[in-house]
CSV table of C-alpha atoms and ligand atoms in Angstrom, one decimal:
chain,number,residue,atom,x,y,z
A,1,UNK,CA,-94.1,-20.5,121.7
A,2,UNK,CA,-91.6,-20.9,124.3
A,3,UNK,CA,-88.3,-22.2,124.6
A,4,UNK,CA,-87.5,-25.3,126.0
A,5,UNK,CA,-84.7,-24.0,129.1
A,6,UNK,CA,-81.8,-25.9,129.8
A,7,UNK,CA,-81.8,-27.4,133.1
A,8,UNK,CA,-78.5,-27.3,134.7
A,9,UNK,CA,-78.9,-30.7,137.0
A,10,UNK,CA,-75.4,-29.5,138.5
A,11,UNK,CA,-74.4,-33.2,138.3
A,12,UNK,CA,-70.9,-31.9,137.1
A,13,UNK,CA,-70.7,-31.5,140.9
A,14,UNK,CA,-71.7,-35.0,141.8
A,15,UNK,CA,-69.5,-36.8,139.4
A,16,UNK,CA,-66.9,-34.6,139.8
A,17,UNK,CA,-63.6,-36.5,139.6
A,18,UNK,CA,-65.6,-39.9,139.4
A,19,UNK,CA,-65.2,-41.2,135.7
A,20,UNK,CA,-68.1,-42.2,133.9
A,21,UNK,CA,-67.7,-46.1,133.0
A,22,UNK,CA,-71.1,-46.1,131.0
A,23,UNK,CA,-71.2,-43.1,128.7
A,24,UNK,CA,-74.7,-42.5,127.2
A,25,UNK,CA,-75.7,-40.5,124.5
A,26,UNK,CA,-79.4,-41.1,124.7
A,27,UNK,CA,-82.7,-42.9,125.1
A,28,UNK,CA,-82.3,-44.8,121.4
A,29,UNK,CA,-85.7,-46.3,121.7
A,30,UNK,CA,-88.6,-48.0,123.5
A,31,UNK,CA,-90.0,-51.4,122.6
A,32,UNK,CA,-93.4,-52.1,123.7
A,33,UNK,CA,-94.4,-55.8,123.3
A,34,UNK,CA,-98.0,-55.5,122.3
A,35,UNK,CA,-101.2,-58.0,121.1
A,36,UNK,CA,-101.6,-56.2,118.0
A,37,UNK,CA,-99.0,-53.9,117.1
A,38,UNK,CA,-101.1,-53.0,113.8
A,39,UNK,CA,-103.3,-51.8,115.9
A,40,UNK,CA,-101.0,-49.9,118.3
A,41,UNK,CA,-99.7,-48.5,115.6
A,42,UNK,CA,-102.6,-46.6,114.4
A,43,UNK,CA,-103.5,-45.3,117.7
A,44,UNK,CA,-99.5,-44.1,118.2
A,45,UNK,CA,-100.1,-42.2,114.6
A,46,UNK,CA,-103.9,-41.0,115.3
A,47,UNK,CA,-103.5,-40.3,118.9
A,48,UNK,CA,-100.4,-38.9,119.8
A,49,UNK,CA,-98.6,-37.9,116.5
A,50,UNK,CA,-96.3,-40.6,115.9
A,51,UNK,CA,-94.5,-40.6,112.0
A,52,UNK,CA,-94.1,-43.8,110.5
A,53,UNK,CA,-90.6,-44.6,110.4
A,54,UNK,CA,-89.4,-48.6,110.0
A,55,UNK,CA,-90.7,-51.7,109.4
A,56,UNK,CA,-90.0,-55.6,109.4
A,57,UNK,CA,-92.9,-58.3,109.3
A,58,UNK,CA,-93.8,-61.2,106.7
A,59,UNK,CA,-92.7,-58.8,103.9
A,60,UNK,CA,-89.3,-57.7,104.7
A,61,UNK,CA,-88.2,-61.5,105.7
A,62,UNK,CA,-89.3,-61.8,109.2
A,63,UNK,CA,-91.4,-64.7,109.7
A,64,UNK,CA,-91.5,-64.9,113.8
A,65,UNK,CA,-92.4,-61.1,114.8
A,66,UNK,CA,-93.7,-57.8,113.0
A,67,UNK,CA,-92.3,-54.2,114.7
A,68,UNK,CA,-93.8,-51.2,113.9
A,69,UNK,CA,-91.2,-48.2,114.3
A,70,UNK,CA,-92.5,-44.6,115.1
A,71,UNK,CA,-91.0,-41.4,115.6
A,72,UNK,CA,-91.5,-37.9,116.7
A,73,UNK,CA,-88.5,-35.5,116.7
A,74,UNK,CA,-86.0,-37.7,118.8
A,75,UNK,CA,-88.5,-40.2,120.2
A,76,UNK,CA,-88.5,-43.8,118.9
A,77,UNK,CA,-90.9,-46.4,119.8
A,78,UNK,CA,-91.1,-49.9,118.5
A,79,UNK,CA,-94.2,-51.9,118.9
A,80,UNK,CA,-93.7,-55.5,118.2
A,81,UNK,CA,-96.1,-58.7,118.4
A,82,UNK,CA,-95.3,-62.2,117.3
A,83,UNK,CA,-96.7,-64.2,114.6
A,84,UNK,CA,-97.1,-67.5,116.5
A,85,UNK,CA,-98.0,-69.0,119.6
A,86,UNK,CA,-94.2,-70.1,119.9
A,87,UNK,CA,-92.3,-67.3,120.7
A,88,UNK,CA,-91.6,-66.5,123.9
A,89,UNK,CA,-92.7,-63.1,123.5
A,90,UNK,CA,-96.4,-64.4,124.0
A,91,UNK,CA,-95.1,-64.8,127.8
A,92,UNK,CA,-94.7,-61.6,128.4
A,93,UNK,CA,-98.0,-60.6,126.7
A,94,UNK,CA,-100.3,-63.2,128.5
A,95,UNK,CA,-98.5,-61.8,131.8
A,96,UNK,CA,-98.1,-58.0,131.4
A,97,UNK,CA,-100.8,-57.3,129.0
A,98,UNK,CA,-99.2,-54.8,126.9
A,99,UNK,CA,-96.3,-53.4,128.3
A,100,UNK,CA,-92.3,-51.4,128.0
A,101,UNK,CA,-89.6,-54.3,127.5
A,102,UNK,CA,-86.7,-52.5,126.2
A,103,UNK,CA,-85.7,-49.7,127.3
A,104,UNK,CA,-82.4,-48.8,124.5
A,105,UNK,CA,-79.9,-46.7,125.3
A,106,UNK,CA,-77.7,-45.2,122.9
A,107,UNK,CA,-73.7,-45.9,123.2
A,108,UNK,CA,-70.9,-45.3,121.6
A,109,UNK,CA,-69.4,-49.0,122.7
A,110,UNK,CA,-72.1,-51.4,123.4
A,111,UNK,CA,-69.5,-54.3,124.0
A,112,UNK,CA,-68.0,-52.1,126.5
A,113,UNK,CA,-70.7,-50.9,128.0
A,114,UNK,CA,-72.3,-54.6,128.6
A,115,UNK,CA,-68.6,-55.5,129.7
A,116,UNK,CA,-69.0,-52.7,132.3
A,117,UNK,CA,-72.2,-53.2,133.7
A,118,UNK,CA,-71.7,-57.2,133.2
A,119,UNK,CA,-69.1,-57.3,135.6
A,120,UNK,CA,-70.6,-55.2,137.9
A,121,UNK,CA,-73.5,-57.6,138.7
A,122,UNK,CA,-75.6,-56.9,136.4
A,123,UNK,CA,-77.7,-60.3,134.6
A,124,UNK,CA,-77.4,-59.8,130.8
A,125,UNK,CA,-80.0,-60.2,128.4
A,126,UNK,CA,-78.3,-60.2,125.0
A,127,UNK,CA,-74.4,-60.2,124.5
A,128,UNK,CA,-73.2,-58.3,122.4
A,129,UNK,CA,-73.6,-59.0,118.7
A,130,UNK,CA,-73.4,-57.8,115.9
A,131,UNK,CA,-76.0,-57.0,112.9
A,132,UNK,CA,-75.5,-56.4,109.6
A,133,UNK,CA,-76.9,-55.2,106.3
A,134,UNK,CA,-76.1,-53.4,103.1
A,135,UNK,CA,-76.2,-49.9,105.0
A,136,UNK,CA,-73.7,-50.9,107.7
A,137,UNK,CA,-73.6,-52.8,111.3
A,138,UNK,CA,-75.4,-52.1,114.2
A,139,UNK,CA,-73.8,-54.2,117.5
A,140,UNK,CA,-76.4,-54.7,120.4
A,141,UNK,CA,-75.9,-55.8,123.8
A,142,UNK,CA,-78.6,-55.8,126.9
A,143,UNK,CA,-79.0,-56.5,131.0
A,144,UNK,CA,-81.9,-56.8,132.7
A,145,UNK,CA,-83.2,-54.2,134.9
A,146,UNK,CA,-86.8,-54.1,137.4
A,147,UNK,CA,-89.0,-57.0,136.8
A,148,UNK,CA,-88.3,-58.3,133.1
A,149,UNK,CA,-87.6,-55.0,131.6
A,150,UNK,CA,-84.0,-55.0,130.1
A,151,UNK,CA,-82.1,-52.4,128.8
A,152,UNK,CA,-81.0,-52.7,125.5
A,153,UNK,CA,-77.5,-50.7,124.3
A,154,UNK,CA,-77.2,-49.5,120.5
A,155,UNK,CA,-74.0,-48.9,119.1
A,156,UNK,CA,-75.0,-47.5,115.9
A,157,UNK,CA,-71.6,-45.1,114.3
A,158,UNK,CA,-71.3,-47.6,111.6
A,159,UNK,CA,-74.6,-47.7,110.6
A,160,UNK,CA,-76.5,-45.7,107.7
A,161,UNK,CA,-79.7,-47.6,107.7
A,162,UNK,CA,-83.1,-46.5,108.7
A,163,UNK,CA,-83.3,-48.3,112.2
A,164,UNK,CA,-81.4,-50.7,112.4
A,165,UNK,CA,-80.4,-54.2,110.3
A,166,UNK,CA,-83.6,-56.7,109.2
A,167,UNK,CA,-86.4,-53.3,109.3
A,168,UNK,CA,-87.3,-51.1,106.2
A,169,UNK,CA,-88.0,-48.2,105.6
A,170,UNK,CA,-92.0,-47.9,106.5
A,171,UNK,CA,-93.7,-46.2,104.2
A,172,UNK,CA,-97.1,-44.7,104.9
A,173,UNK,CA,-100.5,-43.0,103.1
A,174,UNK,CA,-101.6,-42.5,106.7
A,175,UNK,CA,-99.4,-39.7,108.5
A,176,UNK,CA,-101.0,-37.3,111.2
A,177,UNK,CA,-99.5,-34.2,112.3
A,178,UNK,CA,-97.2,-34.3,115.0
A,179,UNK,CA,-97.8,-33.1,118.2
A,180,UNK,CA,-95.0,-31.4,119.0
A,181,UNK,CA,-93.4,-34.3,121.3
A,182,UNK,CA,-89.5,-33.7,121.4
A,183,UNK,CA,-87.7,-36.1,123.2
A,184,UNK,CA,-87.9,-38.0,126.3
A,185,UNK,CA,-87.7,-36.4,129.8
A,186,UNK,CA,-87.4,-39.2,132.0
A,187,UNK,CA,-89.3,-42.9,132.5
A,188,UNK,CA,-90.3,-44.3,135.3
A,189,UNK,CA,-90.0,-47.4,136.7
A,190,UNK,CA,-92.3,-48.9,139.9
A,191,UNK,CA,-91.1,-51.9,141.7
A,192,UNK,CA,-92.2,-53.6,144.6
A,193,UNK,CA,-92.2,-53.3,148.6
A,194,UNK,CA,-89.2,-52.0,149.9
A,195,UNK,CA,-87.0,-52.8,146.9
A,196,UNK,CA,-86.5,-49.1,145.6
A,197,UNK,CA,-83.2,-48.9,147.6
A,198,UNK,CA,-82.4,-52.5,145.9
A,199,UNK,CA,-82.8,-50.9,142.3
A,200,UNK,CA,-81.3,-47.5,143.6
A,201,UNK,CA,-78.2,-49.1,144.5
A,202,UNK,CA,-78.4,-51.2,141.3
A,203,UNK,CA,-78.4,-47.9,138.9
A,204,UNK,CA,-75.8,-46.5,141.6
A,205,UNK,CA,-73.2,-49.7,141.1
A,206,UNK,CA,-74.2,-51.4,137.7
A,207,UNK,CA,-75.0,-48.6,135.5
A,208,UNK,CA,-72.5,-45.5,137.2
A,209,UNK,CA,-75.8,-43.6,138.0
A,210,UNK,CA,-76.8,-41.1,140.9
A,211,UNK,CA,-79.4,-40.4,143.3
A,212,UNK,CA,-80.1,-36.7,142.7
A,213,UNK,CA,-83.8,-36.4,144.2
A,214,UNK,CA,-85.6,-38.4,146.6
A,215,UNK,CA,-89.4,-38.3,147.9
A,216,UNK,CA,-90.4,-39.9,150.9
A,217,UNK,CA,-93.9,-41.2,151.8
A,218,UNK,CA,-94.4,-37.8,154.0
A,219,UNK,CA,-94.0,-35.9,150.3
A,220,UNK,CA,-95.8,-38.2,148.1
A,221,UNK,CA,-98.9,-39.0,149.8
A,222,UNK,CA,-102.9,-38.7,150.0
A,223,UNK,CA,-105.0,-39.4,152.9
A,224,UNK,CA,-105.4,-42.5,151.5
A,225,UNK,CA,-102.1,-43.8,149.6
A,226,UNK,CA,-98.3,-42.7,149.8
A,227,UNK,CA,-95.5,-43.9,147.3
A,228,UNK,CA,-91.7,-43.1,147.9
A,229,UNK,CA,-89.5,-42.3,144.7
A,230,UNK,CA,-85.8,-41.7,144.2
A,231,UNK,CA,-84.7,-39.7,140.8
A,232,UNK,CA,-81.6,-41.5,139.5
A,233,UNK,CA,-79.8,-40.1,136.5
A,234,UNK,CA,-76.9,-40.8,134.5
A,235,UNK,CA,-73.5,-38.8,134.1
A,236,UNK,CA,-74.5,-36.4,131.7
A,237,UNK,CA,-78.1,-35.7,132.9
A,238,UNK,CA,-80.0,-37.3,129.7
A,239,UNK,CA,-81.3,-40.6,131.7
A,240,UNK,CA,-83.2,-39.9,134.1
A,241,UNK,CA,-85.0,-42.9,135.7
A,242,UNK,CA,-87.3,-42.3,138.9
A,243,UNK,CA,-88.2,-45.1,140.8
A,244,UNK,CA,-91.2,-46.2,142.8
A,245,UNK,CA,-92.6,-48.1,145.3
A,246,UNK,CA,-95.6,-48.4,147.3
A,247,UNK,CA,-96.0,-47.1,151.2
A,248,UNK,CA,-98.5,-47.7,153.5
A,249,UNK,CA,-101.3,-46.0,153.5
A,250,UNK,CA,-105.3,-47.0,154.3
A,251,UNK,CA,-106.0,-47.9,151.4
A,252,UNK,CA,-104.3,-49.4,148.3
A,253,UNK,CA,-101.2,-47.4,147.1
A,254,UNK,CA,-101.5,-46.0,143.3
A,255,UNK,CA,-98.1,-47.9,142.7
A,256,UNK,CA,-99.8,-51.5,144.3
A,257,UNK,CA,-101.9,-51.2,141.9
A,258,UNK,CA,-99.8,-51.1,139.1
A,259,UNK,CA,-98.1,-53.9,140.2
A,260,UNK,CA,-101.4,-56.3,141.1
A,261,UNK,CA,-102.0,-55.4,137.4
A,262,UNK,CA,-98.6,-55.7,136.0
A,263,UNK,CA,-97.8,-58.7,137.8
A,264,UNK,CA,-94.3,-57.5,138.7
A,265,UNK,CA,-92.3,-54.6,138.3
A,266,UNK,CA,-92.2,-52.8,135.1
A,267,UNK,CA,-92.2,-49.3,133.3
A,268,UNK,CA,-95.1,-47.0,135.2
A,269,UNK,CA,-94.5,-43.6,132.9
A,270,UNK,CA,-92.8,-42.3,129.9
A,271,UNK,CA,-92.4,-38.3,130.4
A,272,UNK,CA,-92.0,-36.6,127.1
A,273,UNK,CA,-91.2,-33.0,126.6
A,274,UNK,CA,-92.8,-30.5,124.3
A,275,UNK,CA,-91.9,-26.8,124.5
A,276,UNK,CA,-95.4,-25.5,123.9
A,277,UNK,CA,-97.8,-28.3,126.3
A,278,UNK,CA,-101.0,-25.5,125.6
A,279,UNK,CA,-101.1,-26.9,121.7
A,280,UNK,CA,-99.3,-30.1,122.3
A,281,UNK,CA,-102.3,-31.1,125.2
A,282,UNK,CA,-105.2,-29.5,122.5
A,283,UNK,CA,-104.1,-31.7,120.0
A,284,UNK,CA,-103.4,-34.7,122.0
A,285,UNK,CA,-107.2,-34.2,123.1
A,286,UNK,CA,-108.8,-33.1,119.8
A,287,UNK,CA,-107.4,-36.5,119.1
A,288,UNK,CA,-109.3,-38.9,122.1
A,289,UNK,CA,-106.0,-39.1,124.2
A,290,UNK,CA,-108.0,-39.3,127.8
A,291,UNK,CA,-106.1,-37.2,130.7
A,292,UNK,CA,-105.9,-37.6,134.3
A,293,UNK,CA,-109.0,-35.0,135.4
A,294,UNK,CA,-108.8,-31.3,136.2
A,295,UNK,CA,-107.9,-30.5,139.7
A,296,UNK,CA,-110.8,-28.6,141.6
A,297,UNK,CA,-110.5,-24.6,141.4
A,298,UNK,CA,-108.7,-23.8,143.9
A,299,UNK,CA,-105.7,-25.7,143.0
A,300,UNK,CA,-105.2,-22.7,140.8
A,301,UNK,CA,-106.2,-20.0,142.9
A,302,UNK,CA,-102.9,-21.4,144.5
A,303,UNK,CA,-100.6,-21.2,141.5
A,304,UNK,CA,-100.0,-17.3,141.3
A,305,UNK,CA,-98.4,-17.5,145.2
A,306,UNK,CA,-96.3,-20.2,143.9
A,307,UNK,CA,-94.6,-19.3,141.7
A,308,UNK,CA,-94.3,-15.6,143.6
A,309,UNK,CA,-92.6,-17.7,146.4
A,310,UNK,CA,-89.9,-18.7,144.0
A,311,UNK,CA,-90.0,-15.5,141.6
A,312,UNK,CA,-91.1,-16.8,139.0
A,313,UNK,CA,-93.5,-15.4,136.5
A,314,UNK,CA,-96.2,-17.6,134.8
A,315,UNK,CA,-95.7,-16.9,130.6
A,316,UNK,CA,-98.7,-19.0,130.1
A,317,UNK,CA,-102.0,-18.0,130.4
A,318,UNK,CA,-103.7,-19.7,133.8
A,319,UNK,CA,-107.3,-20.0,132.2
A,320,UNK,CA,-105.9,-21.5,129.1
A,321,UNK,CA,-103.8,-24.3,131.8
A,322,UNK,CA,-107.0,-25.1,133.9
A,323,UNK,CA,-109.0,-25.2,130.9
A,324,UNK,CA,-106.6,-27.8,129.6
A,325,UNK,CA,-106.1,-29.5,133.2
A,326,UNK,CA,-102.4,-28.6,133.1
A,327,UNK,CA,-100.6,-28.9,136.6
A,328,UNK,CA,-97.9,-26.2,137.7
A,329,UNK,CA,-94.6,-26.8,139.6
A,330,UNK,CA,-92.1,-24.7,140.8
A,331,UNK,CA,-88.9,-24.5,142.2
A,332,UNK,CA,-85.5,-22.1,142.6
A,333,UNK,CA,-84.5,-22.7,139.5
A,334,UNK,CA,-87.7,-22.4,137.8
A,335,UNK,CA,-91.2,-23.9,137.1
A,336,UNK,CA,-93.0,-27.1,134.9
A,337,UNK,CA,-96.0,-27.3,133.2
A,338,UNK,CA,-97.3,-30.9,133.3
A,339,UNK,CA,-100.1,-33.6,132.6
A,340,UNK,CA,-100.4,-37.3,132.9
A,341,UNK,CA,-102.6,-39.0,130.7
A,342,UNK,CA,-105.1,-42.0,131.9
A,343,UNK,CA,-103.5,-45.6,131.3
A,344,UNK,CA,-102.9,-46.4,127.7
A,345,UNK,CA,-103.8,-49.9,127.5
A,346,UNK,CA,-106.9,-51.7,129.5
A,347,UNK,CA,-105.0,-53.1,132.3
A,348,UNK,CA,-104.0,-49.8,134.6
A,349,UNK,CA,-100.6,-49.5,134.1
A,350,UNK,CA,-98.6,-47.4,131.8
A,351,UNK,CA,-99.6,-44.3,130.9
A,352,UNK,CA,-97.8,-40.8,129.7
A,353,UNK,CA,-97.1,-37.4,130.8
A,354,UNK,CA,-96.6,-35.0,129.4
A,355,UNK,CA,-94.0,-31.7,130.3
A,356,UNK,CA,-92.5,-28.5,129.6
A,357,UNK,CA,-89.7,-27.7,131.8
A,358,UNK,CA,-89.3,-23.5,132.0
A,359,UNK,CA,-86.2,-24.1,134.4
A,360,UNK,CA,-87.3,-26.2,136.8
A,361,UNK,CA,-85.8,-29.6,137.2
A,362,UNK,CA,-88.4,-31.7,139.5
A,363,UNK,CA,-90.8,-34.0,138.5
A,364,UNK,CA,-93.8,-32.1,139.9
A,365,UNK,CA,-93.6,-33.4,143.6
A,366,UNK,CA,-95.2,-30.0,144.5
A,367,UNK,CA,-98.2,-31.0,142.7
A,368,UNK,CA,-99.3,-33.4,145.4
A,369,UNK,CA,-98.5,-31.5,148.2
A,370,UNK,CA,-100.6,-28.2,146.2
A,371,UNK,CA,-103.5,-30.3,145.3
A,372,UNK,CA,-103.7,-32.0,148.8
A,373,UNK,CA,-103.8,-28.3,150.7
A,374,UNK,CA,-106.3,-26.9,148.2
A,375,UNK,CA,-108.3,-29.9,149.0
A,376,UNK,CA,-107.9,-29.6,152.9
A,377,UNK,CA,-108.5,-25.7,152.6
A,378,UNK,CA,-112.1,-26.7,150.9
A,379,UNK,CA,-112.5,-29.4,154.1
A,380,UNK,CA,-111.5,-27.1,156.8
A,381,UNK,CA,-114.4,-24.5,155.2
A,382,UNK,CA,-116.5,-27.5,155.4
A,383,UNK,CA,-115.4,-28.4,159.2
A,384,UNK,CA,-113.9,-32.1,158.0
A,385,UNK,CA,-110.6,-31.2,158.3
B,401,FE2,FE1,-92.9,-38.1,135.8
């Protein structure tokens, strides 16, 4: 198995001397606001390895919504549907489908930090208040971000419960293995035409964030479709949010789509690390989770030059990575090892991915350019080019 590197983001350098005004400590957890989170539930478990971790429903006291919490190593998603046709939560069902709400981040100071980010323009969601219960308090405060997506912050130092106030622990006879998911990498957000400087400049002025990568539609593009994306990430390099929008192309634009679907901005992918992706992907398709399909041969009869152009040595096996359809990047620093799985709900729009980082600290942009040469070396044999 091998060892998850630390990626040095050298964001020291870009904050340098800049104080960070919204310290965060972590992604605390996603909250998916789903039809059936029963449901969800079991295919979070089945599918991708999920351990039951907290509940709250008709038995623990909660007559207007049931959450389901789930966890793998640090990665906590919460899967809640309401219980009537009043709450308001039904909205954002009947217009999203199933779909990211909150996205939590973990604080030290979550009146400060809705203070901070409050007074910087932001629109807020939930001020901040306080829960409690036998095992402590938990204070909660929230803005809105893209579309109807909000982030939520958790101040939870003086709190021993399980997840937080009103949920139990969830106790289950039904636990599959995990699948080696660690933590979250970074979550990506698509919003609409020409709005990714908008949201840019939002994570830039509201949240302290910077731009450390950007794609433009000349990187990120097919014969067909083109996106453009800017990386933004936090002080400390543990948020990392990417964001998306469509460009024009011939045809419709992957990130249109999402959005037709959607019906607004919203969450597009949730990239979550594992330090061994060869047993984490077997797993994750022993277990029906449908991936993105293989790219064509000679995508890696490419790979070996590469990584050579960067000196970097492949530790993984390349027939084992085809076999599984796993894509390679490189850069100076080092290479990924990545996969995106099809969408997750019926509606195409969010779906996963899956990565291994070996020093690298892109987000696979060399993918598409790679893919889209080994496909115009194959048309230029054919005379299409
Ligand atoms: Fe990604």
């Amino acid at each position: 198995m091998s060892e998850i590197k630390n990626v040095d983001y050298g964001l020291e350098k870009i904050f340098d001397g800049a104080k960070d005004f919204l310290p965060l400590l972590g992604t605390d957890y996603i909250e998916f606001y789903v039809g059936n989170a029963k449901q969800a539930a079991y295919y979070y478990k089945s599918a991708f390895g999920f351990q039951s971790y907290a509940y709250k429903g008709l038995e623990t006291g909660s007559g207007d919504v049931v959450s389901y919490v789930l966890k793998q190593d640090k990665i906590r998603i919460v899967l809640t549907t309401p219980l009537n046709s009043q709450s308001n939560i039904n909205d954002h069902i009947v217009k999203h489908g199933d779909g990211v709400k909150v996205i939590a981040l973990w604080v030290d100071d979550a009146t400060k930090s809705w203070e901070e980010t409050t007074s910087r323009g932001a629109k807020s969601y939930m001020e901040p208040t306080t829960e409690k219960d036998e095992h402590g308090e938990v204070v909660r405060s929230g803005i809105y971000t893209y579309g109807e997506t909000v982030h939520v912050f958790v101040e939870r130092k003086n709190y021993k419960g399980v997840f937080l106030p009103g949920f139990e622990k969830w106790e289950s006879d039904f636990n599959p293995e995990p699948t080696g998911l660690k933590f979250i990498d970074h979550m990506v957000g698509n919003v609409g035409w020409n709005e990714m400087n908008k949201w840019v400049k939002f994570y830039e002025d509201v949240m302290g964030f910077v731009n450390f990568l950007s794609f433009d539609d000349k990187q990120i593009t097919t014969e067909y479709s083109a996106l453009m994306s800017k990386v933004m990430s936090n002080g400390n390099g543990r948020i990392k949010f990417p964001i998306n929008e469509p460009a024009e192309g011939k045809r419709k634009s992957q990130i249109e789509e999402y959005l037709d679907f959607y019906e607004g901005p919203g969450a597009q992918h949730i990239a979550v690390a594992t330090d061994d992706i060869i047993t984490t992907v077997g797993k994750l398709r022993a277990r029906g989770i449908e991936f993105l399909s293989i790219p064509p041969q000679e995508y890696y009869d490419a790979v070996p030059l590469r990584l050579e152009e960067h000196n970097h040595e492949l530790k993984e096996d390349i027939e084992t990575l085809k076999r599984l359809g796993i894509l390679i990047d490189a850069d100076e620093e080092g290479y990924l090892l990545q996969i995106f799985t099809k969408p997750v709900e019926d509606r195409p729009t969010l779906f996963f991915e899956i990565i291994q980082r070996m020093g690298a600290r892109g987000f696979g942009a060399g993918n598409f350019k790679a893919l889209f040469e080994a496909i115009e070396r194959e048309q230029e044999k054919r005379g299409t080019l």
